[in-house]
Backbone as CSV, one residue per row, in Angstrom:
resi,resn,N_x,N_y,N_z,CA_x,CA_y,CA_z,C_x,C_y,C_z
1,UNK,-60.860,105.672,-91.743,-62.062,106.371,-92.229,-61.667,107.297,-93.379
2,UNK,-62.483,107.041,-94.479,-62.152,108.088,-95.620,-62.721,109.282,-95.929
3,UNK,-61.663,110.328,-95.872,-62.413,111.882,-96.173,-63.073,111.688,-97.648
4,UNK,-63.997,112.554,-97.516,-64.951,112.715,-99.176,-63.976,113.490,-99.499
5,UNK,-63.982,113.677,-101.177,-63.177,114.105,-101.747,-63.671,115.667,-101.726
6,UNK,-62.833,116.428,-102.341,-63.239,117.850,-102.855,-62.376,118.580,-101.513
7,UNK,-62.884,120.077,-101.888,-62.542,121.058,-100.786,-62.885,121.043,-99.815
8,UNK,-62.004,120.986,-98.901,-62.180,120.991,-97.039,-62.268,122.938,-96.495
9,UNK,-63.211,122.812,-96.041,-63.031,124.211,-95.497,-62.358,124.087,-93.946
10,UNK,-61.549,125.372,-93.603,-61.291,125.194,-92.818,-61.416,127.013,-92.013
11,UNK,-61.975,126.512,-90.385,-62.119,127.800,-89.610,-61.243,128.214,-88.780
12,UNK,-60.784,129.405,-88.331,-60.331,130.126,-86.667,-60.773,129.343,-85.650
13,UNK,-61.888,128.221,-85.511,-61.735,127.675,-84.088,-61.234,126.581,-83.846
14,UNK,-61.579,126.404,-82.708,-60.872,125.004,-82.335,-61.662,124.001,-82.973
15,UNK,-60.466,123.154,-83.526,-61.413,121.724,-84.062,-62.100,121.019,-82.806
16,UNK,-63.480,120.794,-83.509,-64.243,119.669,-82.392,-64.968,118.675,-83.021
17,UNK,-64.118,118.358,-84.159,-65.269,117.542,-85.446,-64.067,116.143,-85.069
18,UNK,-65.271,114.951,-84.411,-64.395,113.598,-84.434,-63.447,113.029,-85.553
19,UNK,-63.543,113.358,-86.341,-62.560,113.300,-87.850,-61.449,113.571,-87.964
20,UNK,-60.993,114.706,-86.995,-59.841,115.350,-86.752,-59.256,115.261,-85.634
21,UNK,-59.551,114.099,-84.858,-59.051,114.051,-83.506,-58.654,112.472,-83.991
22,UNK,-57.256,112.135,-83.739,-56.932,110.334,-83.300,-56.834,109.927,-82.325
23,UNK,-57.267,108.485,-81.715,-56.907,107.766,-80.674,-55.671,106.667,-80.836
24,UNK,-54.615,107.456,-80.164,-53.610,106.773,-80.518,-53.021,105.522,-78.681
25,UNK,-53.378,104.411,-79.436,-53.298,102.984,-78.025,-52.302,102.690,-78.366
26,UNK,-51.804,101.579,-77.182,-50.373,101.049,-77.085,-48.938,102.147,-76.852
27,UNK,-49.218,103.109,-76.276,-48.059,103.826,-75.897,-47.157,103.132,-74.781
28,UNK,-46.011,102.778,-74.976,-45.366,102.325,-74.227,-44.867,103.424,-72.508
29,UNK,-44.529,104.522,-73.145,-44.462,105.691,-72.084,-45.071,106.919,-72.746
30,UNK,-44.407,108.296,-72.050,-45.357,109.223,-71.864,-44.691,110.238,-73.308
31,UNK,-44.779,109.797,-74.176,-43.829,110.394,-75.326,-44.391,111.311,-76.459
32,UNK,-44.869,112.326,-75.627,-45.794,113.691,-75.949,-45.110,114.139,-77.151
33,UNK,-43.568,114.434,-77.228,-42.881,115.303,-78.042,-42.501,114.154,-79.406
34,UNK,-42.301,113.045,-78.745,-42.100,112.078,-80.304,-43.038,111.653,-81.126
35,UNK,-44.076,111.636,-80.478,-45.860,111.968,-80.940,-45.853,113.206,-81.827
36,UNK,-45.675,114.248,-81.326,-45.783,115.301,-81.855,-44.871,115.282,-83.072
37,UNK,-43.461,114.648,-83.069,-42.789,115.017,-84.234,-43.691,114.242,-85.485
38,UNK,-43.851,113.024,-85.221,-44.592,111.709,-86.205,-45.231,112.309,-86.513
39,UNK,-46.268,113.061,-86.331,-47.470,113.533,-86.658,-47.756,115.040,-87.400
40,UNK,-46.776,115.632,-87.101,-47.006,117.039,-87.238,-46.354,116.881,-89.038
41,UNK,-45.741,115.956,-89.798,-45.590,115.665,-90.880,-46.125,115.212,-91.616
42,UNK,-47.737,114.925,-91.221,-49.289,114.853,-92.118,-49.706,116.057,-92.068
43,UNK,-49.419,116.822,-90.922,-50.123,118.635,-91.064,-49.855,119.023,-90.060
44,UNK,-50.674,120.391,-89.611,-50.533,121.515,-88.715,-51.345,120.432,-87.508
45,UNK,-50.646,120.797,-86.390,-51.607,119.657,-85.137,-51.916,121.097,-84.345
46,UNK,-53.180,120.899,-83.739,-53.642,122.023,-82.579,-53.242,121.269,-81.105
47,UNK,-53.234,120.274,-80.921,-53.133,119.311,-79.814,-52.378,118.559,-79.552
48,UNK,-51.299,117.574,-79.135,-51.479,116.211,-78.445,-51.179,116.245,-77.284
49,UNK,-52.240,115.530,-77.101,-52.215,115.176,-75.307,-52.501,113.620,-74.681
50,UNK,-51.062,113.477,-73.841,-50.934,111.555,-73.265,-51.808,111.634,-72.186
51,UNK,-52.209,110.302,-72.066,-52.994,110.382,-70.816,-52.547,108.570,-70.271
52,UNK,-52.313,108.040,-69.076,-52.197,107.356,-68.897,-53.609,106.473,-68.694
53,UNK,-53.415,104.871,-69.264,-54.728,104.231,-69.165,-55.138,104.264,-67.837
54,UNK,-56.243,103.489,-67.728,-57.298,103.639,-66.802,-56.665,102.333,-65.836
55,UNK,-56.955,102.602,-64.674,-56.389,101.575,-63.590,-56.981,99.893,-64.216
56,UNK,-58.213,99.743,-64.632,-58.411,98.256,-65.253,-57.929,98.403,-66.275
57,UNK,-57.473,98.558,-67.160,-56.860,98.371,-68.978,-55.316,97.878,-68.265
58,UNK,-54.757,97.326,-69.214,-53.250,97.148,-69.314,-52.576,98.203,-69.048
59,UNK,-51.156,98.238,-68.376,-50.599,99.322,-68.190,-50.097,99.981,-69.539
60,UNK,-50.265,101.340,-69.352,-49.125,102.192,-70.491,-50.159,104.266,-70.500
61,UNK,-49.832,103.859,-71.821,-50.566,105.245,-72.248,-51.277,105.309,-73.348
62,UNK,-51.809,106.552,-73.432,-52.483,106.343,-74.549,-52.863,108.176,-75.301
63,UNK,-53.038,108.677,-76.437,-52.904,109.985,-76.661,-54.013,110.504,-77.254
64,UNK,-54.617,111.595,-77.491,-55.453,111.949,-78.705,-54.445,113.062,-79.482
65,UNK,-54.454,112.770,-81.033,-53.924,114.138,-81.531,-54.924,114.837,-82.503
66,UNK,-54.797,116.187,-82.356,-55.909,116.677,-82.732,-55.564,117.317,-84.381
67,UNK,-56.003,117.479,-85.054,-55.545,117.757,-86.656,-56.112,119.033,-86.788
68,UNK,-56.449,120.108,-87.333,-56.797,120.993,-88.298,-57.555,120.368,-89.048
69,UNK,-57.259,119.671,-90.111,-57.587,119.019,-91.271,-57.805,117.283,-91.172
70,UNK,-59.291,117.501,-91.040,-59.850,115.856,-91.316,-58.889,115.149,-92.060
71,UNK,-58.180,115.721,-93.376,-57.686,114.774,-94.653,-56.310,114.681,-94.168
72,UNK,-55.581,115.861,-93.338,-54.262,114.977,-92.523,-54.241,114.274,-91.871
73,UNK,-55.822,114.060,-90.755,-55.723,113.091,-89.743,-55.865,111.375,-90.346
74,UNK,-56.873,111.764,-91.421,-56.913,110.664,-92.257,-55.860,109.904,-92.925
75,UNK,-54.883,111.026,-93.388,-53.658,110.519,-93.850,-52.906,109.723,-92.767
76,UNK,-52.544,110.738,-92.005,-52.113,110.414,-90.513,-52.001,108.736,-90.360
77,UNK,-53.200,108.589,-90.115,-54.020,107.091,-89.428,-53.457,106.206,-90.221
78,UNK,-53.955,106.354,-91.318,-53.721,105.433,-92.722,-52.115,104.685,-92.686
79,UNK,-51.138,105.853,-92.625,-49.793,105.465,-92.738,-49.121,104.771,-91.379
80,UNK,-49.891,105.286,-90.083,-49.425,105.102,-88.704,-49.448,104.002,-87.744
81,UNK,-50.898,103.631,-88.291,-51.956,102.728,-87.597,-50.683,100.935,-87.981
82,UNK,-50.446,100.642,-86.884,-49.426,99.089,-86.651,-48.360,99.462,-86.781
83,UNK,-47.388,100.273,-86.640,-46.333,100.583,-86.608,-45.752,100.691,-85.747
84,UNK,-44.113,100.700,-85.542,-43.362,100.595,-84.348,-43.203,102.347,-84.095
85,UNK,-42.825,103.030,-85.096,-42.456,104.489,-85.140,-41.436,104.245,-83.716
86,UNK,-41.737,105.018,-83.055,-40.525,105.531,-82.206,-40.748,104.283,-80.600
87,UNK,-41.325,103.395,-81.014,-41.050,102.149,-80.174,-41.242,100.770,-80.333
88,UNK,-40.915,100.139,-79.459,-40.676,98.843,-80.184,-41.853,98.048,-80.410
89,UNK,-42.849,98.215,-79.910,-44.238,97.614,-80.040,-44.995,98.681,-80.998
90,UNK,-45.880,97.797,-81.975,-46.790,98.867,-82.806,-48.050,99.569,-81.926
91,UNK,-48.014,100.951,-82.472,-48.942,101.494,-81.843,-50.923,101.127,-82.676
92,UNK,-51.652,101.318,-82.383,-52.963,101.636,-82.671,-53.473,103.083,-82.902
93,UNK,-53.311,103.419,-84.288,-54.060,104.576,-84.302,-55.447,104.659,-85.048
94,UNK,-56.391,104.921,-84.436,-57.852,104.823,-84.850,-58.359,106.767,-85.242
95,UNK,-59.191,106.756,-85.764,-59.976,108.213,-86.016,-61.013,108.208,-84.494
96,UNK,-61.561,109.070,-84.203,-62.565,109.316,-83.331,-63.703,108.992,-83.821
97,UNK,-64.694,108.688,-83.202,-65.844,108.417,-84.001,-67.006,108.984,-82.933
98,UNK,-65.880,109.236,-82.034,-67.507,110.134,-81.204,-66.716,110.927,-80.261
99,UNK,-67.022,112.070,-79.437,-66.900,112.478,-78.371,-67.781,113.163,-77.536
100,UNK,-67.211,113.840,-76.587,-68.334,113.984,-75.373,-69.132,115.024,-75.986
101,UNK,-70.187,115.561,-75.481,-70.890,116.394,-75.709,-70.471,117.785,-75.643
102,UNK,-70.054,118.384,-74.224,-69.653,119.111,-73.947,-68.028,119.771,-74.875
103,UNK,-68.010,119.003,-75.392,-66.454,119.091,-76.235,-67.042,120.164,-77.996
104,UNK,-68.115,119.891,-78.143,-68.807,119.911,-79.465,-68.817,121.921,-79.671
105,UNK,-68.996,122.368,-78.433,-69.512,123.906,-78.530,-67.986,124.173,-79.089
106,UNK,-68.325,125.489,-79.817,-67.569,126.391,-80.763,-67.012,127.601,-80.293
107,UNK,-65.603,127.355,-80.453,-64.523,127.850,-79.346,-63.475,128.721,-80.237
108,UNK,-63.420,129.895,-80.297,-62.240,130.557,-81.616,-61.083,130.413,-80.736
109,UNK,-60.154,130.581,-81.750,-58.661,130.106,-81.728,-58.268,131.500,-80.609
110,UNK,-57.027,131.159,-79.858,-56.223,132.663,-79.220,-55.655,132.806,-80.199
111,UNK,-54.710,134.081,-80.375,-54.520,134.840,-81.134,-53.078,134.294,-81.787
112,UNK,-52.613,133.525,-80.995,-51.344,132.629,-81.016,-51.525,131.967,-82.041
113,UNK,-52.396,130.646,-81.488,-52.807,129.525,-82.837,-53.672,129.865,-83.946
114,UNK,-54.534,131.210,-84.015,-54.663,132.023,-85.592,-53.058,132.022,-85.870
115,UNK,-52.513,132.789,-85.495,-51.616,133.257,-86.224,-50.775,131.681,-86.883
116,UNK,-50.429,131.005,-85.675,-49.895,129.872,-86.422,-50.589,128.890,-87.543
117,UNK,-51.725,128.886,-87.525,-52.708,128.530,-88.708,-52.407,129.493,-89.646
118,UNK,-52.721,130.526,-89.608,-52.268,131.680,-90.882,-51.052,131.120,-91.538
119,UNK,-50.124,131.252,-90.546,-48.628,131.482,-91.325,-48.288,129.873,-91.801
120,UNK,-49.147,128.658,-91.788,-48.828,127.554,-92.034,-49.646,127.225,-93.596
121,UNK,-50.999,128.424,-93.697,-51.677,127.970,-94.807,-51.132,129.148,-95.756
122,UNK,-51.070,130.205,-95.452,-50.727,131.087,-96.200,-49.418,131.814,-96.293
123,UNK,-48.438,131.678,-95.462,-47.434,132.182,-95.369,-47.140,133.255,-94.333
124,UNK,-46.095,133.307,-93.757,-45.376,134.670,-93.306,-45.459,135.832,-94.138
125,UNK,-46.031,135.873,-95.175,-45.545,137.082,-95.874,-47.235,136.858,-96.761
126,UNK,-48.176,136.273,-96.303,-49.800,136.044,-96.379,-50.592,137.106,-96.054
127,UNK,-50.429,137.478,-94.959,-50.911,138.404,-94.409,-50.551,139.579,-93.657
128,UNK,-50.955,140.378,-93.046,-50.198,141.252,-91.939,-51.672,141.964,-91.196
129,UNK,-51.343,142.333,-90.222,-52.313,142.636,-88.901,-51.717,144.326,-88.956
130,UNK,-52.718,145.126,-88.443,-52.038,146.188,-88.051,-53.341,146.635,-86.647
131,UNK,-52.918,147.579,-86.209,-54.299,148.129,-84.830,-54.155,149.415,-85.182
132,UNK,-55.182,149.971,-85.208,-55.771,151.252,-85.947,-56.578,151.981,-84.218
133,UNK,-56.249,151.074,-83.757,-57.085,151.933,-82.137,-56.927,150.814,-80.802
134,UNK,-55.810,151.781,-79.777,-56.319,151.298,-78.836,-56.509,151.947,-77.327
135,UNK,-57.955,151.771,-76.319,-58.239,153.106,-76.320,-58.234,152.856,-74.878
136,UNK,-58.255,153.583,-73.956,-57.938,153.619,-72.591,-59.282,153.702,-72.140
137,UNK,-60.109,152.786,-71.460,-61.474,153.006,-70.709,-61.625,153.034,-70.047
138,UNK,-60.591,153.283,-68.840,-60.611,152.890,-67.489,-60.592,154.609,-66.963
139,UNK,-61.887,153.896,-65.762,-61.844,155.150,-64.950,-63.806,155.768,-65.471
140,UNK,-63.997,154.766,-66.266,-65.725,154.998,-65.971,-66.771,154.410,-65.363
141,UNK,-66.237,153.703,-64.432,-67.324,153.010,-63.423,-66.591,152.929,-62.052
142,UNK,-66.362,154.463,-61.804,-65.857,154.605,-59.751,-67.174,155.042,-59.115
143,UNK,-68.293,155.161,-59.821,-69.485,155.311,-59.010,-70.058,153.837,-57.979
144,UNK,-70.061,154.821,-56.428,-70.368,153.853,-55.491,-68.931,153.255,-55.424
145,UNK,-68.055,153.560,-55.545,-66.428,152.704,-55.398,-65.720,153.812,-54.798
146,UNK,-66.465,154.354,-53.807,-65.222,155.127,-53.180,-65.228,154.933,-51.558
147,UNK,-64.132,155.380,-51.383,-63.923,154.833,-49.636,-64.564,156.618,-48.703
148,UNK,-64.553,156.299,-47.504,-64.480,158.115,-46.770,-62.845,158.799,-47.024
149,UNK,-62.873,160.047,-47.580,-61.605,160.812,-48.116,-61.598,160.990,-49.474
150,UNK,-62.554,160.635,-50.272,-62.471,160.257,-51.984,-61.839,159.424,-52.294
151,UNK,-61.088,158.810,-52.048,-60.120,157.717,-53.225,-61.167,156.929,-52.872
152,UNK,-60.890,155.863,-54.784,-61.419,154.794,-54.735,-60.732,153.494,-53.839
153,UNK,-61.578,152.442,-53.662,-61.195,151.313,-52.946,-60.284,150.578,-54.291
154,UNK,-61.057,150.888,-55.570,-60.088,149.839,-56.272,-60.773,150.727,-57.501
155,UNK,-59.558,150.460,-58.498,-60.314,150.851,-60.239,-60.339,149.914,-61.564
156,UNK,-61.137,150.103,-62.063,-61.028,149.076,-63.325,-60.561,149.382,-64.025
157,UNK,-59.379,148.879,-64.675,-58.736,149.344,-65.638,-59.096,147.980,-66.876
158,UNK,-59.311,149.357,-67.967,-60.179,148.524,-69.218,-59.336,149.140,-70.250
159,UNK,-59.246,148.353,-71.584,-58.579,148.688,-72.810,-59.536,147.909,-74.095
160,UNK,-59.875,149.025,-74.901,-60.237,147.942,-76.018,-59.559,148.389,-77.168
161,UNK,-59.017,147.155,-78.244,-58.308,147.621,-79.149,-59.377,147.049,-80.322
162,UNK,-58.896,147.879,-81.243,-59.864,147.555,-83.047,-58.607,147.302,-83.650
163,UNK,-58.710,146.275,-84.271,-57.537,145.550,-85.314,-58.094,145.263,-86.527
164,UNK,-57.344,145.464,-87.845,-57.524,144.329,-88.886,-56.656,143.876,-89.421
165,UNK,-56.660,142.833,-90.061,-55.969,141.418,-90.282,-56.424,141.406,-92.243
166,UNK,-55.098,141.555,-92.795,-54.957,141.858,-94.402,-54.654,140.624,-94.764
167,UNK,-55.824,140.007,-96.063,-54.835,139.082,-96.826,-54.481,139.857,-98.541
168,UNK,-53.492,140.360,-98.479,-53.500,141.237,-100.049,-53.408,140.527,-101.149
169,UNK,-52.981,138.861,-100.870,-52.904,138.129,-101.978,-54.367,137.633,-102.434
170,UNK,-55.747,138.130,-101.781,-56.582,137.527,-101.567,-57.816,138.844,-101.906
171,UNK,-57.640,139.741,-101.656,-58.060,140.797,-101.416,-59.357,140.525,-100.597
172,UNK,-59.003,140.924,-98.982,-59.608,140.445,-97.723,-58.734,141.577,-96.918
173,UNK,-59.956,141.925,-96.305,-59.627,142.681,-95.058,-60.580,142.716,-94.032
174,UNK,-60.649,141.854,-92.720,-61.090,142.013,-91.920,-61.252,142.672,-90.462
175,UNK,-62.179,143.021,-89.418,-61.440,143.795,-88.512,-62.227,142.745,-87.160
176,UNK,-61.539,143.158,-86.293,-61.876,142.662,-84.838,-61.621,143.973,-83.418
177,UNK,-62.801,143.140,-82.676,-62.801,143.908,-81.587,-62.013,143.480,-80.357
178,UNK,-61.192,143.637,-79.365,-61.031,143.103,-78.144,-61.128,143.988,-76.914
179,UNK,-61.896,143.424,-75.790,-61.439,144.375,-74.832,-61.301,143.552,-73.542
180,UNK,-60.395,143.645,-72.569,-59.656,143.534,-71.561,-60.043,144.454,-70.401
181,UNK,-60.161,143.690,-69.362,-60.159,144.348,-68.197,-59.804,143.452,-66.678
182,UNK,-59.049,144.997,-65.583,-58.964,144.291,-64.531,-59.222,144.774,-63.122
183,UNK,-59.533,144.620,-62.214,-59.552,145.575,-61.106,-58.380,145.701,-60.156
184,UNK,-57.854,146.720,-60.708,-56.549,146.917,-59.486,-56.795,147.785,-58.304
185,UNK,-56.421,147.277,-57.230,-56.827,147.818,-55.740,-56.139,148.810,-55.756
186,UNK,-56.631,150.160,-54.978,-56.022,151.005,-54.456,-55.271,151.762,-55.295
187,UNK,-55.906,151.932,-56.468,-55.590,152.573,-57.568,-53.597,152.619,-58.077
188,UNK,-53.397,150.961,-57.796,-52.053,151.041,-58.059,-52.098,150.145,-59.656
189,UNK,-51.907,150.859,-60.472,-51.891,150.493,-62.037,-50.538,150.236,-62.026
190,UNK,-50.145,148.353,-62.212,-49.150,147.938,-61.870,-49.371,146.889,-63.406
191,UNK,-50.845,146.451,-64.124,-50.997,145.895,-64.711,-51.794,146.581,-66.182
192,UNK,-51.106,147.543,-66.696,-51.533,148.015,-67.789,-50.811,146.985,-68.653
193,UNK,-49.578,147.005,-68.623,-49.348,146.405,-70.114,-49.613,145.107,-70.607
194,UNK,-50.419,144.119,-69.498,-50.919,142.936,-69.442,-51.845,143.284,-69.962
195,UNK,-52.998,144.007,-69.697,-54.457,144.265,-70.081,-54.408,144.900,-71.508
196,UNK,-53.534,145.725,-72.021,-53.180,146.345,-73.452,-53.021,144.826,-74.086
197,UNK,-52.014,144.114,-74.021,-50.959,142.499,-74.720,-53.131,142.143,-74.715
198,UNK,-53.719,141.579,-73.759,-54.865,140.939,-74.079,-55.644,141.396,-74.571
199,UNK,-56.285,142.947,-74.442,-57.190,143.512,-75.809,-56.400,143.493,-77.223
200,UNK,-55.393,143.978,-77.518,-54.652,143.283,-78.869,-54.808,141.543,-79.152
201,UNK,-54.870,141.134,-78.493,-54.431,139.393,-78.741,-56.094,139.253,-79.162
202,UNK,-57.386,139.811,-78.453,-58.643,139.611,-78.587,-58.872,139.853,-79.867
203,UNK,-58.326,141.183,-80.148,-58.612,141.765,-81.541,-58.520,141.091,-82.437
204,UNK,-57.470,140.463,-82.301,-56.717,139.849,-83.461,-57.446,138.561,-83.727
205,UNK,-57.619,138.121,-82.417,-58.684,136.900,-82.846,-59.902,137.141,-83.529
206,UNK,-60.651,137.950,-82.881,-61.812,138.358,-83.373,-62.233,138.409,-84.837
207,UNK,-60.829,139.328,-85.489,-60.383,139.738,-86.915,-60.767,138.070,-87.940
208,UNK,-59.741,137.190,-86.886,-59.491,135.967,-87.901,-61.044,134.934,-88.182
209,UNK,-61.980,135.340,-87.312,-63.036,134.273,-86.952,-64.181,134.715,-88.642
210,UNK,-63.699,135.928,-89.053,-64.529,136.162,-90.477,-63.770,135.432,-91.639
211,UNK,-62.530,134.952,-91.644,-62.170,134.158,-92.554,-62.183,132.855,-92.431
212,UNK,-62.436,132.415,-93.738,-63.018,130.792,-94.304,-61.131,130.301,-95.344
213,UNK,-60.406,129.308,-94.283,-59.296,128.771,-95.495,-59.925,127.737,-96.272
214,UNK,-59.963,127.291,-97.816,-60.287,126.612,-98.599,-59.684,125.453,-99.273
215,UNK,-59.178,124.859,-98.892,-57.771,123.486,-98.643,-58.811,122.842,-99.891
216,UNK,-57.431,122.877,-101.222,-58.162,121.839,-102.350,-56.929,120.901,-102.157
217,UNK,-57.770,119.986,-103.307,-56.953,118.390,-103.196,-55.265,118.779,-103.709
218,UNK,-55.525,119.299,-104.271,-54.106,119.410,-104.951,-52.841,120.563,-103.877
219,UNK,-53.451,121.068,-102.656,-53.112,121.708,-101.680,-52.874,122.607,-101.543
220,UNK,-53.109,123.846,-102.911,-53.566,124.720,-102.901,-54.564,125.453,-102.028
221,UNK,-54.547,126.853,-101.748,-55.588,127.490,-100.630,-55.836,128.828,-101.067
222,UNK,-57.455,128.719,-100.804,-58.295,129.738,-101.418,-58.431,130.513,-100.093
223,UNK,-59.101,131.549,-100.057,-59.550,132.291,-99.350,-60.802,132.777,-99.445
224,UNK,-61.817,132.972,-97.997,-63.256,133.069,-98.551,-63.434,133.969,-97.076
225,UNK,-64.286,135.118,-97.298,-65.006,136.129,-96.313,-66.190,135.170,-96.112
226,UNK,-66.428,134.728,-94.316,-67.119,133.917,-94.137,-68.016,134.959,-94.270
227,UNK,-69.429,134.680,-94.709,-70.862,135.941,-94.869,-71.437,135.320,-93.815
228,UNK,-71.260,134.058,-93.119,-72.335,134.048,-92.087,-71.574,134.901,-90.957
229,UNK,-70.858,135.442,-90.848,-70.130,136.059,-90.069,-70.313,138.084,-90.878
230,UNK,-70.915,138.236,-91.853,-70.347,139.687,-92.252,-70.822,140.281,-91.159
231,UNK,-69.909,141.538,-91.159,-70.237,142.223,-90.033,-70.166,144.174,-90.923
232,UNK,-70.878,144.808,-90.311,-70.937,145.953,-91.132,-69.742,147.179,-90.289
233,UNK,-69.162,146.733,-89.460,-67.710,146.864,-89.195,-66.350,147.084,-89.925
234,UNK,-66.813,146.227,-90.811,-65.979,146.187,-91.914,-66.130,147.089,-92.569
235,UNK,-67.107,147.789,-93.092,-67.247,148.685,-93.796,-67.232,150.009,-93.479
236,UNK,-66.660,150.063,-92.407,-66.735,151.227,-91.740,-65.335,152.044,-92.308
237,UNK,-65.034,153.369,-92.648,-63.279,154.261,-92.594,-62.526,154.148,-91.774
238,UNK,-61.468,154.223,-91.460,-61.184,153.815,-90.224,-61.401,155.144,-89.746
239,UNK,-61.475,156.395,-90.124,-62.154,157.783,-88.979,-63.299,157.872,-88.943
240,UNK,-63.895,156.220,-89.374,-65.518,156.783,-88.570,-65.617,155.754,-87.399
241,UNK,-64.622,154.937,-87.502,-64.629,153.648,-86.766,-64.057,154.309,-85.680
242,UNK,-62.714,155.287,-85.346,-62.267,156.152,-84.180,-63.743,156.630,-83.407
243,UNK,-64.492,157.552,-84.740,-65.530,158.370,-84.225,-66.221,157.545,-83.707
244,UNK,-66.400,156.604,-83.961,-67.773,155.198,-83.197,-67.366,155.337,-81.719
245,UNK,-65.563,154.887,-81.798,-65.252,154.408,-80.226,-64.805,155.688,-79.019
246,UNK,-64.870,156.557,-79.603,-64.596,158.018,-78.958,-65.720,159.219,-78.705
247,UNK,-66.652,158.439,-79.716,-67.671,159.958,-80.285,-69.021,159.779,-78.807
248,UNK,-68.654,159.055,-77.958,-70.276,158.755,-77.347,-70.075,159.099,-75.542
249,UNK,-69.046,159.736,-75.514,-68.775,160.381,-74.132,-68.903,159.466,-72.711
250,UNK,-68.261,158.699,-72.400,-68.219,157.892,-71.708,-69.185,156.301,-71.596
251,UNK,-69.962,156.618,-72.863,-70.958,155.103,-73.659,-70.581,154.446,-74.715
252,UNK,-70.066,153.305,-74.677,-69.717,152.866,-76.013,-71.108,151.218,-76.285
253,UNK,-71.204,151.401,-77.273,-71.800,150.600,-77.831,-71.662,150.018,-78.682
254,UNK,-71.365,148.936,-78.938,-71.428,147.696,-80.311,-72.558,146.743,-80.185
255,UNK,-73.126,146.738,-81.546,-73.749,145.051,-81.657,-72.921,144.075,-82.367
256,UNK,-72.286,143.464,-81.484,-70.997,142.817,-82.305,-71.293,141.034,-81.727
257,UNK,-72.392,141.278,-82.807,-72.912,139.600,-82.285,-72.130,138.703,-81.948
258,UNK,-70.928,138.670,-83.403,-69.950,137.671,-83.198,-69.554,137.111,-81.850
259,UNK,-68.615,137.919,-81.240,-67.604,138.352,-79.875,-68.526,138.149,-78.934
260,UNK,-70.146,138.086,-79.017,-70.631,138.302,-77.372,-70.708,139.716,-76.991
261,UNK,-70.015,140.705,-77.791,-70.269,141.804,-77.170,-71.302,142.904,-77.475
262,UNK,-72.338,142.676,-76.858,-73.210,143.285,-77.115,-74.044,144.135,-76.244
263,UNK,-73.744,145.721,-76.778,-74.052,146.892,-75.595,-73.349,147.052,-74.537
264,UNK,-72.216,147.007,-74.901,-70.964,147.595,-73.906,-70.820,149.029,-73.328
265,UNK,-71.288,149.027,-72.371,-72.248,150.263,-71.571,-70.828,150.484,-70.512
266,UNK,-70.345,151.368,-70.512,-68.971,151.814,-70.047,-69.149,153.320,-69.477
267,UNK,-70.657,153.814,-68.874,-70.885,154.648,-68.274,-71.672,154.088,-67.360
C-alpha cells in the first residue's frame, strides 16, 4: 500500500491508524527479538507482538509490528514482504487494512515511549523537561475515615506534579499536569516515592500530547504546537501557576480538558 506523498504528521499517542500496523505470516517460531531487529531499520517501532496461529490454520506464528510512521511501515513491507530474512522459508508481510473497533480510541504515549519518540525524532540534546512543582496532597479527604481513638483506618496519599517539556531548537514550550494517588492502610506511608515517579511520568506525558512532529520527505522534522490542544496553561508564569496549585486552601481546580481532569476537588 502506498503512502501519499508530502508531510506525515506525527502525535504522542499510540498509533491506531491500520497503515502503521503489519501482518507479518509464515513465522516459523516465536522470534519476537529478530523481528524486532529487521524492522526497527525502516524506523522507530512502538510494538511487536507474536502470536501463535489459530488451532485450524497451519502450524507456526504469526506477528503484528506496529510503526510510528505509515511511510516506514510502508517501506518496511515493500522491502520484506517474500523474503527469507532470518529463516529459511519467506515470510508474508502485508499492511493492515482494518482492525477491531475497540483498538481505534486515542490513547497518549507513557512517559517512557514520549521520551523515546522525542529522542529518535529530535535528538538527545532536542529537548529537555524540567518540573517546576511537585506538591504533596495527601491528607485532604480523612473525613468519615476514622476508626474509635482518632486514627484513620487508611490515608490517601496524592501527589501532583506540573512539568514542561522545551524544544529550544523550535521555540516550544509546553506544560503538563499529573497526579497520582494511593490508599495506604493504617497510615503507613511505605509508598511515596512510587506515587511522586507516577505524577512526574503523568506530567511529562501530558506536556508531550500538545506537540505535533512534522516528518518531510526528505526526513527532516518540523515542529508544530498542536492548537487543537492549546491550553491557557501555557501561558501562565510559573509563580502564578505555584499560586493556582497552592493559592485555594485545600481546593484545587483545573479545567484541563485534555488529561480528563476536570474539577479536581481535593477538599
Amino acid at each position: 500500500m502506498a503512502v501519499a506523498p508530502g508531510p506525515e504528521v506525527l502525535e504522542f499517542r499510540v498509533p491506531t491508524e491500520p497503515c502503521k500496523t503489519l501482518l507479518v505470516w509464515g513465522l516459523e517460531n516465536e522470534e519476537e527479538h529478530s523481528l524486532y531487529s529487521v524492522f526497527s531499520e525502516f524506523g522507530l517501532l512502538y510494538s511487536v507482538r507474536v502470536h501463535r496461529n489459530a488451532s485450524v490454520a497451519e502450524p507456526g506464528y504469526y506477528a503484528l509490528v506496529k510503526f510510528y510512521s505509515a511511510r516506514d511501515a510502508s517501506r518496511a513491507q515493500q522491502a520484506c514482504s517474500s523474503q527469507q530474512l532470518f529463516q529459511k522459508s519467506p515470510l508474508k508481510v502485508y499492511v493492515c487494512t482494518r482492525q477491531k473497533a475497540f483498538q481505534q480510541q486515542v490513547l497518549s504515549l507513557n512517559s517512557y515511549k514520549c521520551q523515546e519518540l522525542a529522542n529518535y525524532y529530535l535528538g538527545f540534546n532536542g529537548w529537555s523537561s524540567r518540573i517546576f512543582t511537585l506538591q504533596n496532597l495527601s491528607g485532604f479527604e480523612k473525613e468519615g475515615n476514622e476508626v474509635p481513638g482518632g486514627l484513620p483506618k487508611s490515608q490517601c496519599l496524592k501527589y501532583l506534579c506540573a512539568q514542561e517539556v522545551m524544544l529550544p531548537h523550535h521555540g516550544i514550550c509546553t506544560r503538563g499536569i499529573g497526579v497520582a494517588e494511593v490508599s495506604v492502610e493504617n497510615n503507613q506511608v511505605t509508598q511515596t516515592r512510587s506515587v511522586m515517579k507516577l505524577a512526574v511520568q503523568r506530567a511529562l506525558s501530558d506536556a508531550f500530547q500538545k506537540i505535533l512532529l512534522v516528518i518531510l520527505e526528505n526526513g527532516k522534522v518540523a515542529v508544530e504546537y498542536s492548537s487543537a490542544q492549546e491550553d491557557p496553561f501555557d501561558s501562565l508564569t510559573e509563580e502564578e501557576m505555584k499560586g493556582l496549585i497552592q493559592g485555594f486552601h485545600g481546593k484545587l481546580y483545573f479545567f484541563h480538558w485534555k488529561s480528563g481532569l476536570e474539577g479536581i476537588s481535593l477538599g
